XYZ file of C-alpha atoms in Angstrom:
607
model
C -9.713 -20.366 10.865
C -8.239 -16.862 10.863
C -7.438 -14.574 7.964
C -4.635 -12.897 9.904
C -1.779 -15.352 9.164
C -2.366 -14.943 5.426
C -2.433 -11.147 5.707
C 0.732 -11.150 7.815
C 2.579 -13.395 5.368
C 1.652 -11.286 2.356
C 2.397 -7.967 4.071
C 5.600 -8.872 5.835
C 7.168 -11.938 4.229
C 6.224 -11.188 0.635
C 5.763 -7.421 0.217
C 8.099 -6.383 3.050
C 5.745 -3.565 4.030
C 7.984 -2.384 6.930
C 10.558 -1.269 4.350
C 8.182 1.587 3.563
C 9.025 3.043 6.962
C 12.394 4.134 5.608
C 10.528 6.810 3.634
C 9.971 10.221 5.142
C 6.174 10.006 5.014
C 6.055 6.741 6.968
C 9.080 7.180 9.230
C 6.960 7.218 12.407
C 5.589 3.761 11.641
C 6.920 0.302 12.416
C 5.832 -3.318 12.329
C 4.306 -2.650 15.746
C 2.127 0.243 14.545
C 1.025 -1.761 11.534
C 0.086 -4.672 13.776
C -1.836 -2.343 16.082
C -3.946 -1.120 13.142
C -4.588 -4.677 11.973
C -5.472 -5.750 15.527
C -7.979 -2.913 15.894
C -9.662 -3.518 12.553
C -9.780 -7.265 13.072
C -11.460 -6.715 16.452
C -14.039 -4.193 15.159
C -14.855 -6.442 12.208
C -15.303 -9.411 14.536
C -17.459 -7.536 17.058
C -19.431 -4.984 15.025
C -19.681 -6.468 11.531
C -19.557 -10.265 11.380
C -22.385 -10.997 13.876
C -24.798 -8.870 11.854
C -24.044 -10.011 8.307
C -27.222 -12.071 8.063
C -29.255 -9.379 9.829
C -28.483 -6.693 7.254
C -29.270 -9.151 4.465
C -32.747 -9.909 5.836
C -33.607 -6.453 7.188
C -33.173 -4.474 4.001
C -33.206 -0.663 4.002
C -36.720 0.733 3.756
C -38.212 4.194 3.334
C -40.820 5.295 5.876
C -41.969 8.271 3.815
C -39.459 10.656 5.338
C -36.198 8.794 5.833
C -34.427 5.527 5.082
C -34.354 3.090 7.994
C -31.321 0.862 8.583
C -30.730 -1.597 11.434
C -29.095 -0.197 14.569
C -26.171 -2.552 13.951
C -25.279 -0.583 10.822
C -25.228 2.663 12.777
C -23.006 1.055 15.415
C -20.618 -0.332 12.802
C -20.391 3.036 11.015
C -19.598 4.776 14.303
C -16.952 2.240 15.307
C -15.270 2.440 11.907
C -15.189 6.250 11.951
C -13.839 6.307 15.517
C -11.047 3.911 14.516
C -9.597 6.617 12.254
C -9.602 4.366 9.190
C -11.530 6.883 7.063
C -8.483 9.173 7.136
C -5.817 6.504 7.653
C -3.669 7.527 4.687
C -4.049 11.296 5.188
C -1.530 13.762 6.616
C -1.172 14.172 10.355
C -2.209 17.831 10.125
C -5.677 16.879 8.886
C -6.142 14.150 11.453
C -4.731 11.254 9.457
C -2.277 8.508 10.379
C -0.034 8.782 7.293
C -0.497 5.031 7.024
C 0.730 3.281 3.870
C -2.151 2.371 1.594
C -0.781 -1.179 1.554
C -1.562 -1.528 5.253
C -4.854 0.359 4.943
C -6.028 -2.063 2.236
C -4.998 -5.073 4.309
C -6.844 -3.698 7.341
C -10.000 -3.057 5.304
C -9.967 -6.669 4.150
C -11.222 -7.711 7.602
C -14.358 -5.576 7.222
C -15.075 -6.785 3.690
C -14.864 -10.387 4.848
C -16.969 -9.822 7.963
C -19.889 -8.049 6.256
C -19.259 -6.407 2.922
C -22.586 -4.617 2.613
C -22.414 -2.906 5.983
C -19.679 -0.898 4.330
C -16.352 0.351 5.575
C -16.335 3.789 4.034
C -14.844 3.008 0.609
C -16.999 5.579 -1.172
C -16.586 8.197 1.543
C -12.815 7.856 1.578
C -12.645 7.865 -2.223
C -14.895 10.934 -2.411
C -12.744 12.815 0.098
C -9.487 11.688 -1.533
C -10.701 13.082 -4.853
C -11.476 16.434 -3.255
C -8.059 16.538 -1.607
C -6.515 16.342 -5.090
C -8.928 18.365 -7.215
C -10.877 20.525 -4.744
C -10.273 24.101 -3.632
C -8.920 24.759 -0.109
C -12.470 25.570 1.034
C -13.878 22.393 -0.533
C -11.213 20.335 1.208
C -11.894 21.989 4.555
C -15.690 21.920 4.442
C -16.363 18.650 2.662
C -13.316 16.343 2.583
C -12.192 16.810 6.176
C -15.717 16.301 7.498
C -15.890 13.079 5.497
C -12.587 11.878 6.904
C -13.875 12.514 10.443
C -17.044 10.491 9.794
C -19.314 13.495 10.302
C -20.305 13.449 6.603
C -20.386 10.515 4.178
C -19.884 10.510 0.417
C -21.165 9.013 -2.829
C -20.300 9.010 -6.516
C -23.173 9.772 -8.912
C -22.358 8.746 -12.478
C -24.978 6.465 -14.016
C -28.407 7.578 -15.180
C -31.460 5.404 -15.965
C -31.274 5.988 -19.708
C -27.463 5.935 -19.982
C -26.241 3.146 -17.693
C -22.471 2.932 -18.059
C -22.431 5.142 -21.156
C -21.325 8.395 -19.557
C -21.359 10.125 -22.951
C -25.139 10.028 -22.716
C -25.648 11.613 -19.299
C -28.338 14.291 -19.398
C -28.084 15.869 -15.948
C -27.746 19.623 -16.515
C -25.900 22.252 -14.507
C -26.582 25.957 -15.060
C -24.967 28.928 -13.270
C -26.888 29.929 -10.163
C -27.274 33.703 -10.426
C -24.996 36.474 -11.616
C -22.652 35.973 -8.669
C -22.309 32.205 -9.185
C -18.520 32.381 -9.481
C -18.018 34.181 -6.182
C -19.398 31.543 -3.803
C -16.743 30.653 -1.182
C -17.413 26.929 -1.759
C -16.734 27.149 -5.499
C -18.599 28.236 -8.632
C -22.264 27.592 -7.784
C -24.652 25.838 -10.180
C -28.187 24.448 -10.163
C -28.457 20.807 -11.229
C -31.455 18.958 -12.656
C -31.505 15.286 -13.601
C -31.645 11.729 -12.315
C -28.920 9.397 -11.070
C -29.352 5.626 -10.770
C -27.585 2.879 -8.787
C -26.218 5.329 -6.211
C -24.848 3.321 -3.298
C -25.346 4.929 0.123
C -27.325 7.694 -1.596
C -29.811 8.176 1.256
C -29.561 7.256 4.938
C -29.305 8.727 8.433
C -25.887 7.297 9.326
C -24.132 10.687 9.156
C -25.072 14.362 9.509
C -24.796 14.945 5.786
C -24.230 13.101 2.506
C -21.856 14.650 -0.023
C -22.720 13.625 -3.573
C -20.114 13.945 -6.308
C -22.231 14.347 -9.428
C -21.329 14.256 -13.115
C -23.373 16.744 -15.156
C -23.110 18.807 -18.329
C -23.123 22.582 -18.543
C -25.209 23.673 -21.564
C -23.525 25.753 -24.258
C -24.581 29.282 -25.201
C -27.509 27.813 -27.162
C -28.714 25.802 -24.193
C -27.618 22.495 -25.716
C -25.560 19.794 -24.022
C -22.185 19.005 -25.555
C -22.155 15.435 -26.945
C -19.670 12.931 -25.588
C -17.634 12.950 -22.416
C -15.679 16.145 -23.053
C -18.608 18.258 -21.884
C -18.926 16.541 -18.498
C -18.198 18.520 -15.335
C -18.028 17.436 -11.703
C -20.014 18.989 -8.859
C -20.251 18.708 -5.089
C -23.945 18.438 -4.217
C -24.578 18.124 -0.461
C -27.811 16.548 0.765
C -28.073 19.372 3.319
C -26.836 22.886 2.723
C -23.740 24.012 4.582
C -22.056 27.371 5.070
C -18.423 28.250 4.457
C -17.584 27.032 7.947
C -18.987 23.568 7.290
C -21.990 24.097 9.555
C -25.427 22.857 8.500
C -27.693 25.785 7.629
C -30.871 23.857 8.417
C -31.982 23.902 4.767
C -32.319 20.745 2.679
C -30.806 20.742 -0.807
C -33.051 19.823 -3.728
C -31.986 16.155 -3.817
C -34.835 13.669 -3.387
C -34.989 9.921 -3.046
C -37.014 8.569 -5.963
C -36.739 4.943 -4.951
C -34.681 2.156 -3.419
C -33.250 -0.554 -5.656
C -33.690 -4.066 -4.247
C -30.723 -6.204 -5.257
C -29.873 -9.880 -4.952
C -26.941 -8.991 -2.690
C -25.234 -6.158 -0.792
C -28.630 -5.603 0.803
C -27.154 -3.844 3.807
C -26.209 -0.837 1.686
C -28.913 1.506 0.436
C -28.925 1.651 -3.348
C -30.915 4.522 -4.749
C -32.443 6.420 -7.612
C -31.979 10.124 -6.852
C -33.761 13.074 -8.431
C -31.785 16.297 -8.544
C -33.636 19.589 -8.877
C -37.213 18.356 -9.147
C -38.376 21.077 -6.759
C -39.339 18.923 -3.786
C -36.856 20.784 -1.596
C -36.421 24.252 -3.140
C -33.344 26.186 -2.011
C -33.951 29.895 -1.468
C -37.390 29.351 -2.972
C -36.054 27.952 -6.253
C -35.980 24.467 -7.732
C -32.621 23.004 -8.661
C -30.033 21.202 -6.564
C -27.179 23.498 -5.585
C -23.802 22.152 -6.639
C -20.255 23.502 -6.511
C -17.905 22.961 -9.449
C -14.846 20.775 -8.783
C -11.849 21.579 -10.967
C -12.382 22.972 -14.447
C -15.645 22.930 -16.368
C -15.646 20.099 -18.895
C -12.922 18.185 -17.045
C -15.192 16.301 -14.670
C -14.449 12.816 -15.933
C -10.732 13.412 -15.481
C -11.376 14.265 -11.828
C -13.835 11.432 -11.312
C -11.387 8.829 -12.618
C -9.375 9.473 -9.464
C -12.263 8.077 -7.452
C -13.291 5.479 -10.017
C -9.858 3.824 -10.061
C -9.777 3.696 -6.259
C -13.263 2.217 -6.293
C -12.242 -0.434 -8.823
C -9.460 -1.692 -6.587
C -11.911 -1.535 -3.673
C -14.439 -3.656 -5.571
C -11.717 -6.173 -6.372
C -10.826 -6.393 -2.697
C -14.503 -6.799 -1.744
C -14.901 -9.618 -4.281
C -11.750 -11.250 -2.972
C -12.891 -11.195 0.633
C -16.358 -12.517 -0.165
C -14.645 -15.413 -1.891
C -12.394 -15.832 1.130
C -15.382 -15.862 3.492
C -16.953 -18.669 1.459
C -13.674 -20.577 1.391
C -13.314 -20.430 5.165
C -16.956 -21.481 5.657
C -16.730 -24.431 3.259
C -13.387 -25.553 4.689
C -14.920 -25.644 8.150
C -17.922 -27.556 6.826
C -15.744 -30.062 4.941
C -13.711 -30.776 8.060
C -16.820 -31.564 10.082
C -19.329 -33.145 7.684
C -19.163 -36.969 7.550
C -20.439 -38.459 4.306
C -19.325 -41.269 2.010
C -16.645 -43.900 2.304
C -13.285 -44.289 0.603
C -12.965 -46.568 -2.395
C -10.784 -49.596 -1.692
C -9.616 -52.424 -3.989
C -12.911 -54.209 -3.388
C -15.011 -51.066 -3.601
C -16.653 -49.258 -0.706
C -17.138 -51.073 2.585
C -20.562 -50.051 3.971
C -19.608 -51.474 7.360
C -17.011 -48.752 7.783
C -18.100 -45.394 9.265
C -18.418 -42.499 6.816
C -15.420 -40.214 6.485
C -15.377 -36.432 6.592
C -15.882 -35.041 3.114
C -12.513 -33.243 3.160
C -10.984 -36.701 2.699
C -12.506 -36.969 -0.797
C -10.232 -35.891 -3.648
C -12.895 -33.878 -5.436
C -13.698 -31.869 -2.313
C -9.990 -31.174 -1.925
C -10.005 -30.006 -5.557
C -12.790 -27.532 -4.845
C -11.124 -26.281 -1.672
C -7.772 -25.873 -3.364
C -9.402 -24.009 -6.240
C -10.961 -21.573 -3.762
C -7.675 -21.132 -1.936
C -5.786 -20.453 -5.162
C -8.376 -17.946 -6.381
C -8.855 -16.055 -3.117
C -5.369 -15.970 -1.651
C -3.969 -15.192 -5.092
C -6.473 -12.375 -5.554
C -5.638 -10.951 -2.120
C -1.957 -10.947 -3.063
C -2.822 -9.102 -6.297
C -4.871 -6.451 -4.484
C -2.132 -5.849 -1.909
C 0.471 -5.670 -4.676
C -1.607 -2.981 -6.376
C -1.923 -1.162 -3.052
C 1.872 -1.326 -2.759
C 2.109 0.276 -6.207
C -0.099 3.131 -4.978
C 2.397 3.780 -2.174
C 5.237 3.635 -4.669
C 3.494 6.093 -6.967
C 2.997 8.549 -4.110
C 6.280 8.211 -2.226
C 8.844 6.590 -4.532
C 11.633 8.265 -6.491
C 10.539 9.837 -9.786
C 11.414 6.909 -12.067
C 10.032 4.310 -9.669
C 6.858 6.352 -9.112
C 6.244 6.618 -12.855
C 6.723 2.884 -13.293
C 4.197 2.278 -10.500
C 1.735 4.587 -12.284
C 2.092 2.646 -15.515
C 1.763 -0.733 -13.842
C -1.385 0.422 -12.048
C -2.883 1.567 -15.334
C -2.442 -1.912 -16.799
C -3.315 -3.884 -13.678
C -6.400 -1.965 -12.482
C -8.809 -3.697 -14.935
C -7.419 -7.027 -13.705
C -7.551 -6.031 -10.037
C -11.237 -5.187 -10.436
C -12.414 -7.927 -12.791
C -10.394 -11.037 -12.018
C -11.564 -11.433 -8.409
C -15.090 -10.467 -9.480
C -15.202 -13.512 -11.761
C -13.033 -16.090 -10.033
C -13.797 -15.373 -6.394
C -17.449 -15.602 -7.425
C -16.565 -19.032 -8.792
C -15.012 -19.748 -5.394
C -18.356 -18.881 -3.789
C -20.086 -21.265 -6.185
C -17.676 -24.031 -5.170
C -18.343 -23.239 -1.505
C -22.056 -23.857 -2.131
C -21.206 -27.104 -3.936
C -19.170 -28.366 -0.981
C -22.149 -27.751 1.302
C -24.336 -29.833 -0.997
C -28.069 -29.309 -0.513
C -27.418 -27.176 2.551
C -25.405 -24.763 0.411
C -28.385 -23.079 -1.172
C -30.355 -22.811 2.038
C -30.114 -19.993 4.555
C -28.933 -22.432 7.207
C -25.398 -21.593 6.063
C -23.894 -18.282 4.888
C -22.433 -19.392 1.565
C -25.534 -18.623 -0.519
C -25.439 -15.031 0.769
C -21.745 -14.700 -0.072
C -22.509 -15.773 -3.647
C -25.394 -13.299 -3.949
C -23.294 -10.486 -2.524
C -20.400 -11.283 -4.843
C -22.482 -11.546 -8.013
C -22.827 -7.761 -8.012
C -19.079 -7.206 -8.307
C -18.870 -8.233 -11.968
C -21.076 -5.184 -12.595
C -19.927 -2.765 -9.881
C -17.636 0.033 -11.143
C -17.670 -1.040 -14.766
C -18.804 -4.385 -16.131
C -16.520 -7.178 -17.257
C -16.921 -6.081 -20.869
C -16.038 -2.470 -20.071
C -12.916 -3.503 -18.159
C -11.930 -5.817 -21.014
C -12.228 -3.086 -23.622
C -10.297 -0.733 -21.360
C -7.488 -3.290 -21.076
C -7.191 -4.371 -24.712
C -8.418 -1.160 -26.298
C -6.454 1.336 -24.217
C -4.206 0.121 -21.410
C -1.962 -2.277 -23.344
C -1.580 0.304 -26.121
C -1.037 3.464 -24.061
C 2.272 5.283 -24.349
C 3.348 2.971 -27.156
C 2.754 -0.155 -25.113
C 5.121 1.006 -22.381
C 2.959 -0.276 -19.525
C 2.610 -3.743 -21.049
C 6.346 -3.912 -21.656
C 7.037 -2.899 -18.065
C 4.678 -5.573 -16.739
C 6.407 -8.169 -18.927
C 9.751 -7.078 -17.442
C 8.413 -7.582 -13.919
C 7.041 -11.007 -14.826
C 10.319 -12.008 -16.455
C 12.169 -10.893 -13.343
C 10.136 -13.354 -11.277
C 10.691 -16.066 -13.889
C 14.470 -15.544 -13.747
C 14.475 -15.900 -9.953
C 12.161 -18.911 -9.935
C 13.994 -20.811 -12.640
C 16.969 -21.056 -10.270
C 14.822 -23.040 -7.807
C 14.450 -26.665 -8.981
C 10.987 -27.043 -7.433
C 9.746 -23.926 -9.248
C 11.644 -24.086 -12.541
C 8.897 -25.921 -14.409
C 6.329 -23.367 -13.313
C 8.660 -20.552 -14.328
C 8.898 -21.999 -17.829
C 5.115 -22.389 -18.025
C 4.672 -18.745 -17.047
C 7.191 -17.681 -19.687
C 5.214 -19.542 -22.330
C 1.960 -17.986 -21.140
C 3.466 -14.493 -21.274
C 4.650 -15.131 -24.826
C 1.151 -16.285 -25.800
C -0.407 -13.122 -24.370
C 2.111 -10.951 -26.206
C 1.500 -12.724 -29.514
C -2.270 -12.555 -29.081
C -2.090 -8.817 -28.339
C -0.261 -8.216 -31.612
C -2.571 -10.529 -33.550
C -5.677 -8.867 -32.164
C -4.518 -5.500 -33.500
C -3.016 -6.826 -36.725
C -5.658 -5.141 -38.887
C -5.663 -1.954 -36.830
C -9.445 -2.162 -36.647
C -10.909 -1.818 -33.143
C -13.987 -3.828 -34.105
C -11.726 -6.760 -35.034
C -9.568 -6.553 -31.940
C -12.243 -5.893 -29.342
C -14.760 -8.521 -30.463
C -13.046 -10.919 -28.056
C -11.878 -8.490 -25.402
C -13.353 -10.544 -22.533
C -11.479 -13.779 -23.411
C -8.365 -11.586 -23.640
C -9.082 -10.165 -20.173
C -9.517 -13.692 -18.813
C -6.247 -14.943 -20.298
C -4.355 -11.807 -19.304
C -5.757 -12.061 -15.766
C -4.827 -15.723 -15.401
C -1.291 -14.927 -16.556
C -1.019 -12.112 -14.018
C -2.318 -14.366 -11.238
C 0.138 -17.114 -12.198
C 2.917 -14.506 -11.922
C 1.650 -13.355 -8.526
C 1.470 -16.942 -7.288
C 4.974 -17.740 -8.515
C 6.316 -14.641 -6.783
C 4.484 -15.567 -3.579
C 5.858 -19.097 -3.915
C 9.401 -17.718 -3.922
C 8.730 -16.173 -0.515
C 6.973 -19.312 0.734
C 9.779 -21.561 -0.484
C 12.350 -19.990 1.842
C 9.985 -20.000 4.825
C 10.305 -22.646 7.548
C 8.408 -25.896 7.081
C 4.784 -25.541 8.174
C 1.263 -26.436 7.128
C 0.815 -22.872 5.833
C 3.931 -23.199 3.646
C 2.699 -26.536 2.276
C -0.704 -25.034 1.531
C 0.660 -21.985 -0.292
C 2.943 -24.039 -2.508
C 0.088 -26.454 -3.250
C -2.215 -23.569 -4.196
C 0.466 -22.279 -6.553
C 0.843 -25.715 -8.154
C -2.927 -26.052 -8.500
C -3.137 -22.730 -10.306
C -0.389 -23.688 -12.746
C -1.712 -27.219 -13.345
C -5.460 -26.601 -13.449
C -5.935 -22.935 -14.370
C -3.086 -21.528 -16.439
C -3.619 -24.037 -19.315
C -7.059 -22.458 -19.905
C -5.493 -19.402 -21.534
C -4.867 -21.273 -24.786
C -8.592 -21.525 -25.604
C -9.231 -17.900 -24.655
C -6.354 -16.545 -26.693
C -7.179 -18.667 -29.735
C -10.295 -16.637 -30.548
C -8.414 -13.413 -29.745
C -5.543 -14.209 -32.117
C -7.895 -15.257 -34.909
C -10.019 -12.131 -34.373
C -12.932 -14.569 -34.391
C -16.157 -12.848 -35.446
C -18.593 -15.634 -34.533
C -20.289 -13.461 -31.932
C -19.866 -10.080 -33.573
C -21.280 -11.075 -36.960
C -24.287 -13.112 -35.848
C -27.451 -11.310 -37.019
C -29.949 -10.343 -34.370
C -32.746 -12.517 -35.756
C -30.564 -15.639 -35.416
C -30.791 -15.599 -31.633
């Protein structure tokens, strides 16, 4: 079973991606160039990634005392991906890019995520370089970003610290000016950093010539104290190896040391590290302290970093989606080939009859259809968000601003919904395999382990929920939420004209009204502690409503398509979501609307 027909339908029949080629930035592209990119990425994923997915799970990164060792397959995959040009796919021609729409770039990257998510496809490197292209100086772009886009350097994002976790207000990494001439360095104001960063993906390896860390740190005030909260956070470029203004390695190691490798239940093909900055193991010019170059303004680091964080959140959502999709394809194949059980007739089961394939059992069909509705719906959501990114960057002013607002509201959903429900798809894939599902004879147990990390990657479920209910639906006077409701109502108005879809359109309208009422009820007292006590159930209900909208919109495109098995399957997945999933929002929103304090008020000693 191939992913390509689904990608093609969503890109071309639903999103009409070729219409982007009418815009000046994409005028050189066509359906043919898009297909060529998809063909190339599908081939590299099939040849360089998929055959080694189990290998990188079993041969975890290890430190030999001097360097981190990764399987040769990872080196080969990294090289093939860089040579494909996908690291700079969306960049301008004059910096070696393809000026490819992000919609197509995201679709192409889906093949790599499905083939072997932990071998990586450059998400962090591309995000790191994209941030520098927006917030960096011309020299920082030339020396760091362009070398990342070429694949010569790779990139990370260093936010969390052992004592702070996701609470960036509590970061303690310090950055002090490096000498009297610190402001005159050609690569930007030069500082010395000391501190520790935890959970840094791809933080140490030998896959590229250099690793460019983007590090959040605080500059002490005149009394040597760190400013409390996030307003004192600055952002710094900290290369693993020192470079000169021409981007050449100087031969000197920066004072960044691997303190340890984290061993996770999944994503084992990617190094995950604890890094010590400035401990003196690799002194620069005879002094301890990691050399870092300020990005943007001092104290505005989190503003810059959010550029990368939001990209990473959509990337995590896509990774979760494709892991779910991989499990769906594996369990569908298994269900079509595994004989077990007999159908129930009027007189019961006839043991004289041969067993049937398990896909003939209604409950197995239920589990397969659930996976299909979760994963194909999530892929549609991620590509829709990617389409909004293109609109924000290349659309007319009003349209671009609407895309910005919609992305603000949808990003927590794009990250969290697939992380929860495509993980559930992986669980169902294991269930379909029965006892074989939790053995290493089949890949579905690895897909589940890999996907379990995504509910934590780039902000936990709870953090995304508080961001949605506590900030995104309220921002700019609720303008983003109102705009999303307008888009949903537009789909409802189109679908209600189609007899086969009218009932689903009405159900979506009722769900949207429930979400709106619950939003108001949650904030009725104006107290954040009241509203946010049930932010996660709100996120779940909001996400299910968004996915029902996406499915109904996809169904409109499927409905006018010629009769085929694919058309039948898409419409069935839409019906499944409306019949089996959308009704769940009532229970979630009930505790939100009542501002239920059962959890919040329970004393610690009652647990």
